[in-house]
mmCIF file of C-alpha atoms in Angstrom:
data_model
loop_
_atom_site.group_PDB
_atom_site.id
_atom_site.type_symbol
_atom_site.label_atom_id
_atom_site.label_comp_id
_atom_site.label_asym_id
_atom_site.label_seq_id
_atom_site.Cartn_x
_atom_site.Cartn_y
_atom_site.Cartn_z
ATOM 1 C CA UNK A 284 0.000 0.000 0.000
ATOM 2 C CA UNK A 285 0.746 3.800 -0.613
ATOM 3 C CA UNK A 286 0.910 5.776 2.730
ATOM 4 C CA UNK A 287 -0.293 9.481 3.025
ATOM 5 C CA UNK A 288 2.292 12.001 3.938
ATOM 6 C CA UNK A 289 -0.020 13.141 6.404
ATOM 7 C CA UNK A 290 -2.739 11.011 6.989
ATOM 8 C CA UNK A 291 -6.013 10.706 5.887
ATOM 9 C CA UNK A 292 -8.123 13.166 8.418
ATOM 10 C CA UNK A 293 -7.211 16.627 6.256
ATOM 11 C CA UNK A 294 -9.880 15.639 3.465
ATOM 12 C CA UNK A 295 -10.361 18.422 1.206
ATOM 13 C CA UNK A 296 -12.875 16.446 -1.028
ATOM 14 C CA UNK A 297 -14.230 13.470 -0.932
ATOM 15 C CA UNK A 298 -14.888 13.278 -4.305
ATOM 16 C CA UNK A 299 -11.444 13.913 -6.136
ATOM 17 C CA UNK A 300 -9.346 13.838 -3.117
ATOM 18 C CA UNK A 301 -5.776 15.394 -2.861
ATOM 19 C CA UNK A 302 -3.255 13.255 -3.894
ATOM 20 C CA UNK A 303 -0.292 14.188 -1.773
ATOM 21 C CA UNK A 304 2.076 10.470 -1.386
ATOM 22 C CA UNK A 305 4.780 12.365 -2.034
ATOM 23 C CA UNK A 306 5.122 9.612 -5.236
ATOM 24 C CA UNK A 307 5.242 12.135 -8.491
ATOM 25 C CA UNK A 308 3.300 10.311 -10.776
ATOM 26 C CA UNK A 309 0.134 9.578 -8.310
ATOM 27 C CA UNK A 310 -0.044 13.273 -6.863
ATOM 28 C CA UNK A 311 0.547 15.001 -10.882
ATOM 29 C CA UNK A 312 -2.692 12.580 -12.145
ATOM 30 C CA UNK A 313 -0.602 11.171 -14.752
ATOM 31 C CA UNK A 314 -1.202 7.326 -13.425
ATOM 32 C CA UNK A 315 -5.201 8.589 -13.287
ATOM 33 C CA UNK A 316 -4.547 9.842 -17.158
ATOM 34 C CA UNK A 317 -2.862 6.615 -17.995
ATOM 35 C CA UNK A 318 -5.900 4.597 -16.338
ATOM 36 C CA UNK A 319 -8.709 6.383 -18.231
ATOM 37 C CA UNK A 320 -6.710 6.086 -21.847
ATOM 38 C CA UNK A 321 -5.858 2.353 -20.992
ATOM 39 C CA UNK A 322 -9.695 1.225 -20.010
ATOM 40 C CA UNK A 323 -11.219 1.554 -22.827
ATOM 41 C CA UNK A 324 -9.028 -0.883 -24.519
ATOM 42 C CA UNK A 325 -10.230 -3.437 -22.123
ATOM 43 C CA UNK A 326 -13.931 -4.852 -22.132
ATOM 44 C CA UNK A 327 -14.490 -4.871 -18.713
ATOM 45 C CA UNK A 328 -17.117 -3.491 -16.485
ATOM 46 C CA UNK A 329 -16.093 0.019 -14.907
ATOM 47 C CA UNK A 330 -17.411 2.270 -12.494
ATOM 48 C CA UNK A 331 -16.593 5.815 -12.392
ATOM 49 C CA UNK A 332 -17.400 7.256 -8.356
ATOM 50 C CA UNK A 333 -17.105 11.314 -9.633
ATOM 51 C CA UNK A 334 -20.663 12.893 -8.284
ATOM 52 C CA UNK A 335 -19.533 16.396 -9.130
ATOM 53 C CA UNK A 336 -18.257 15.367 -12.797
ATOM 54 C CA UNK A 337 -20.935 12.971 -13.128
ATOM 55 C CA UNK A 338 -23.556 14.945 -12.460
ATOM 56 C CA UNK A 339 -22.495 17.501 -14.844
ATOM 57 C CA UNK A 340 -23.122 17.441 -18.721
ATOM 58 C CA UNK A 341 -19.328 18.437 -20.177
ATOM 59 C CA UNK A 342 -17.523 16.627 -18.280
ATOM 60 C CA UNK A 343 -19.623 13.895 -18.646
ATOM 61 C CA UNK A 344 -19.564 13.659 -22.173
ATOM 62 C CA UNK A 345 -15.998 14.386 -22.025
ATOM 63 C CA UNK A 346 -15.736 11.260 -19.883
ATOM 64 C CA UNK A 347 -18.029 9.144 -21.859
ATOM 65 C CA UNK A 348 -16.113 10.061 -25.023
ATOM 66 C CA UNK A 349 -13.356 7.638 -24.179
ATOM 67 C CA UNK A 350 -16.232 4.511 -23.913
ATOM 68 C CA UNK A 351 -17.755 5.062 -27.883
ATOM 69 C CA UNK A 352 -16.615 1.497 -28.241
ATOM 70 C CA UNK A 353 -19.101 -0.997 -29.056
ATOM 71 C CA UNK A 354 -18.953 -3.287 -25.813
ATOM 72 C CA UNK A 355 -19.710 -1.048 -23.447
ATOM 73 C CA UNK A 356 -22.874 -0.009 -21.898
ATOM 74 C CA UNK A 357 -23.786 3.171 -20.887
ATOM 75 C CA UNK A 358 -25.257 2.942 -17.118
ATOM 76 C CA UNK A 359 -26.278 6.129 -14.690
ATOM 77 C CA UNK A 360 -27.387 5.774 -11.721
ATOM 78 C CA UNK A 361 -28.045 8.638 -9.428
ATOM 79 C CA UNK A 362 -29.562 7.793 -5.819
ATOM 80 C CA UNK A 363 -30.856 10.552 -3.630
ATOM 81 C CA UNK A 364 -34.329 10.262 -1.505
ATOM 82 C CA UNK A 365 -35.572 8.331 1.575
ATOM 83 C CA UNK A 366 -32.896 5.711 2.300
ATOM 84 C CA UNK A 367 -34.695 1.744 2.418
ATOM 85 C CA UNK A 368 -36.237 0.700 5.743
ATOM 86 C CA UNK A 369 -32.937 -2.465 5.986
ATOM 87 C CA UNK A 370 -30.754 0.776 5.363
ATOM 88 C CA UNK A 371 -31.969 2.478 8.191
ATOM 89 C CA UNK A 372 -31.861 -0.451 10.403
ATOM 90 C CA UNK A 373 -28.353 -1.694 9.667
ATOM 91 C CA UNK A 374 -27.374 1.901 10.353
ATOM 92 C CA UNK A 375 -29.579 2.237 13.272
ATOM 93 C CA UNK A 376 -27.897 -1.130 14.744
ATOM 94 C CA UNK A 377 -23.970 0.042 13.633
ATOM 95 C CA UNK A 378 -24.943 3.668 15.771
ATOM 96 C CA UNK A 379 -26.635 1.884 18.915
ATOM 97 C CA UNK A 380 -23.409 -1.076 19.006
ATOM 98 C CA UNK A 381 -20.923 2.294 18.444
ATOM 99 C CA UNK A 382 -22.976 4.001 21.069
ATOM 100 C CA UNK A 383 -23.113 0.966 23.739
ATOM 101 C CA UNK A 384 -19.086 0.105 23.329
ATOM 102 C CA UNK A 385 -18.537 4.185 24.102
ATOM 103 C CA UNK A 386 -20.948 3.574 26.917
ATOM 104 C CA UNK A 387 -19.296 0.876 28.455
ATOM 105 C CA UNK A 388 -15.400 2.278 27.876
ATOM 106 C CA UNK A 389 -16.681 5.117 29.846
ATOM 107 C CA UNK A 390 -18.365 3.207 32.454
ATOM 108 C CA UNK A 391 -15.197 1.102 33.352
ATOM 109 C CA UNK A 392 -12.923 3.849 32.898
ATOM 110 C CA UNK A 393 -15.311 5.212 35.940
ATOM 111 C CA UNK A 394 -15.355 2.778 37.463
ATOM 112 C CA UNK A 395 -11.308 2.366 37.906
ATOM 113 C CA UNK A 396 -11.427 5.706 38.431
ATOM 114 C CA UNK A 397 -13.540 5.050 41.717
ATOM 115 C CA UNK A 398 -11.549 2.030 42.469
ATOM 116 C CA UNK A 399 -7.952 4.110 42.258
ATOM 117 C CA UNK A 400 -10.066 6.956 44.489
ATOM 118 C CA UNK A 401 -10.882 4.118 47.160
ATOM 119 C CA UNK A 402 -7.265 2.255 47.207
ATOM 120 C CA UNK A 403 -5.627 5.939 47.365
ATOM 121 C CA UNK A 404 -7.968 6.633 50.658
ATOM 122 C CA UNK A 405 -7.357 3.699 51.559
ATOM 123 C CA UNK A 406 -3.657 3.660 51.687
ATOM 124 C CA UNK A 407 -3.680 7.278 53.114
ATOM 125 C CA UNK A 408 -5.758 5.854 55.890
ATOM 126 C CA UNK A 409 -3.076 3.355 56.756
ATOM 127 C CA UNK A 410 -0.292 5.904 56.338
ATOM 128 C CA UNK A 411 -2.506 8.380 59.192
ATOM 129 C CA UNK A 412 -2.642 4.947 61.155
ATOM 130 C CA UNK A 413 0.978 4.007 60.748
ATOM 131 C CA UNK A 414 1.808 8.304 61.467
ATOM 132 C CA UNK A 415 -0.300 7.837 64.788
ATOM 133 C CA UNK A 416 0.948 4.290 66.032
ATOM 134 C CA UNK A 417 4.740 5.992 65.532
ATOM 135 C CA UNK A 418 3.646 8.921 67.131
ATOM 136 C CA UNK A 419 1.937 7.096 70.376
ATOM 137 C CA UNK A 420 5.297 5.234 70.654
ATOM 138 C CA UNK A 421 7.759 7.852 70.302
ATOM 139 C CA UNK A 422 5.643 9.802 72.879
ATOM 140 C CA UNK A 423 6.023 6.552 74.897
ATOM 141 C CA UNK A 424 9.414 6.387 75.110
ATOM 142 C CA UNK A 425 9.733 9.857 75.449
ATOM 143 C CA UNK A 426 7.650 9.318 78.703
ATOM 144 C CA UNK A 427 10.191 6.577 79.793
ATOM 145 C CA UNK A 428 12.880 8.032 78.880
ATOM 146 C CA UNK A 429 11.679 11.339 81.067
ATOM 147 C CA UNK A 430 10.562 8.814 83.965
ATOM 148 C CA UNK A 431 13.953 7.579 83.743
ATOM 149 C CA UNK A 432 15.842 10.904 83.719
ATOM 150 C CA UNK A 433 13.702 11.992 87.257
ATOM 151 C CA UNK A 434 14.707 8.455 88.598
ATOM 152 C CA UNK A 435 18.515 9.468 87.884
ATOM 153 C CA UNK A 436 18.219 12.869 89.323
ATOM 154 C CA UNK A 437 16.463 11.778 92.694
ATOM 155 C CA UNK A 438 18.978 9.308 93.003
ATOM 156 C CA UNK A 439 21.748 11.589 92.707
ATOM 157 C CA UNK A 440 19.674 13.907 94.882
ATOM 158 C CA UNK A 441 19.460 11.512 97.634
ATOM 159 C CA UNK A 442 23.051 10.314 97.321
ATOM 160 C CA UNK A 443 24.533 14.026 97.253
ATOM 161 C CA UNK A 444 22.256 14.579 100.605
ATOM 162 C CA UNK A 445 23.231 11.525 102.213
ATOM 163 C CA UNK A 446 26.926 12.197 101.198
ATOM 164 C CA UNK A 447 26.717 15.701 102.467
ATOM 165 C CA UNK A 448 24.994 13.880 105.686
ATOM 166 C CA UNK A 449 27.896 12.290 106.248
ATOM 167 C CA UNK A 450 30.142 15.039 105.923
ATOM 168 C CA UNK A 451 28.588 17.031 108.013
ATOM 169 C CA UNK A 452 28.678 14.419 110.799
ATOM 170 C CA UNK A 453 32.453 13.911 110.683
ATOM 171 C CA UNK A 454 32.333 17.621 110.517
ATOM 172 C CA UNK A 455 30.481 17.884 113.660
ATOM 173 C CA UNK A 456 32.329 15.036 115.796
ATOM 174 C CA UNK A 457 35.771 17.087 114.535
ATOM 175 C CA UNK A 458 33.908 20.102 116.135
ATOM 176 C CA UNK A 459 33.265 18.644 119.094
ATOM 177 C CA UNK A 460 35.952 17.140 120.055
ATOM 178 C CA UNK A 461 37.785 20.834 119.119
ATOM 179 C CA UNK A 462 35.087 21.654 121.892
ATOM 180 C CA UNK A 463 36.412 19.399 124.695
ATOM 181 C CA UNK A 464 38.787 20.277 126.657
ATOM 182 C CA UNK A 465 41.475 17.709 127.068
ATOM 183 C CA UNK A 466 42.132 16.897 130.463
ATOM 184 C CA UNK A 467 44.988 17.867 132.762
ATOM 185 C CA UNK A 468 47.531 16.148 133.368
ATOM 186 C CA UNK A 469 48.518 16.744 137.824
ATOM 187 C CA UNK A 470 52.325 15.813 138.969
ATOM 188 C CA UNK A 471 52.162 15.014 142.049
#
């Protein structure tokens, strides 16, 4: 197959459409030229899908010229009006099955949508939990460690007393005895 340069969405006729395949001889017409001067050497059935040139008389003649051999017949067909009742179903069906797939894309893309919501509450709920447990225990063994620090301290409070206790009793028995007066000593 031939590729468009860019695609096929910029139509700017459906009838003759825009060559552009960046191949010279399709986008100059000259392989269209060579087609229309070649078929009428051939007896085979052709159909020609130009409305515009179709529809009018020059070019139609023009086109027709090329087909004065004997073999061929001469066939136009033009349909416009009230499309068949099968038509309308067929199309009504191909609409309604187009309609229901677009339906139910966007009704599971909602749905995952809601899903991701719930699993993204849900793990943010977990993380609060998990903040909260680590918070109740590093409050705990800040409380400990606290209870611990006081336990130091009125240790060291009741040691320094009791050592200063002691010193003040030697300090006091050194006092007294500086108090007594040592006894004489008579010659006789």
């Amino acid at each position: 197959g031939i590729w468009k340069f860019k695609g096929y969405q910029n139509k700017s006729c459906n009838d003759k459409p825009e060559g552009n395949f960046q191949v010279k001889e399709l986008d100059d017409g000259s392989i269209r030229k060579a087609l229309f001067s070649i078929a009428p050497l051939q007896s085979r059935n052709y159909i020609v899908m130009e409305v515009r040139g179709n529809l009018m008389k020059d070019t139609r003649k023009e086109l027709l010229s090329k087909f004065e051999m004997p073999g061929f017949k001469k066939t136009a067909l033009v349909v416009v009006g009230e499309p068949t009742a099968d038509f309308k179903k067929k199309t009504a069906e191909y609409t309604l099955k187009a309609k229901q797939e677009a339906s139910d894309r966007a009704f599971k893309v909602k749905k995952m949508e809601e899903k991701r919501q719930k699993m993204q509450a849900k793990q943010a709920k977990e993380a609060e939990k998990q903040k909260k447990k680590l918070e109740k225990e590093r409050a705990k063994k800040l409380a400990d460690a606290k209870k611990k620090f006081e336990e130091e301290k009125k240790k060291k409070e009741v040691a320094a007393a009791k050592k200063e206790g002691d010193e003040e009793e030697t300090h006091e028995e050194e006092e007294e005895k500086k108090e007594e007066p040592e006894p004489m000593e008579v010659e006789e």
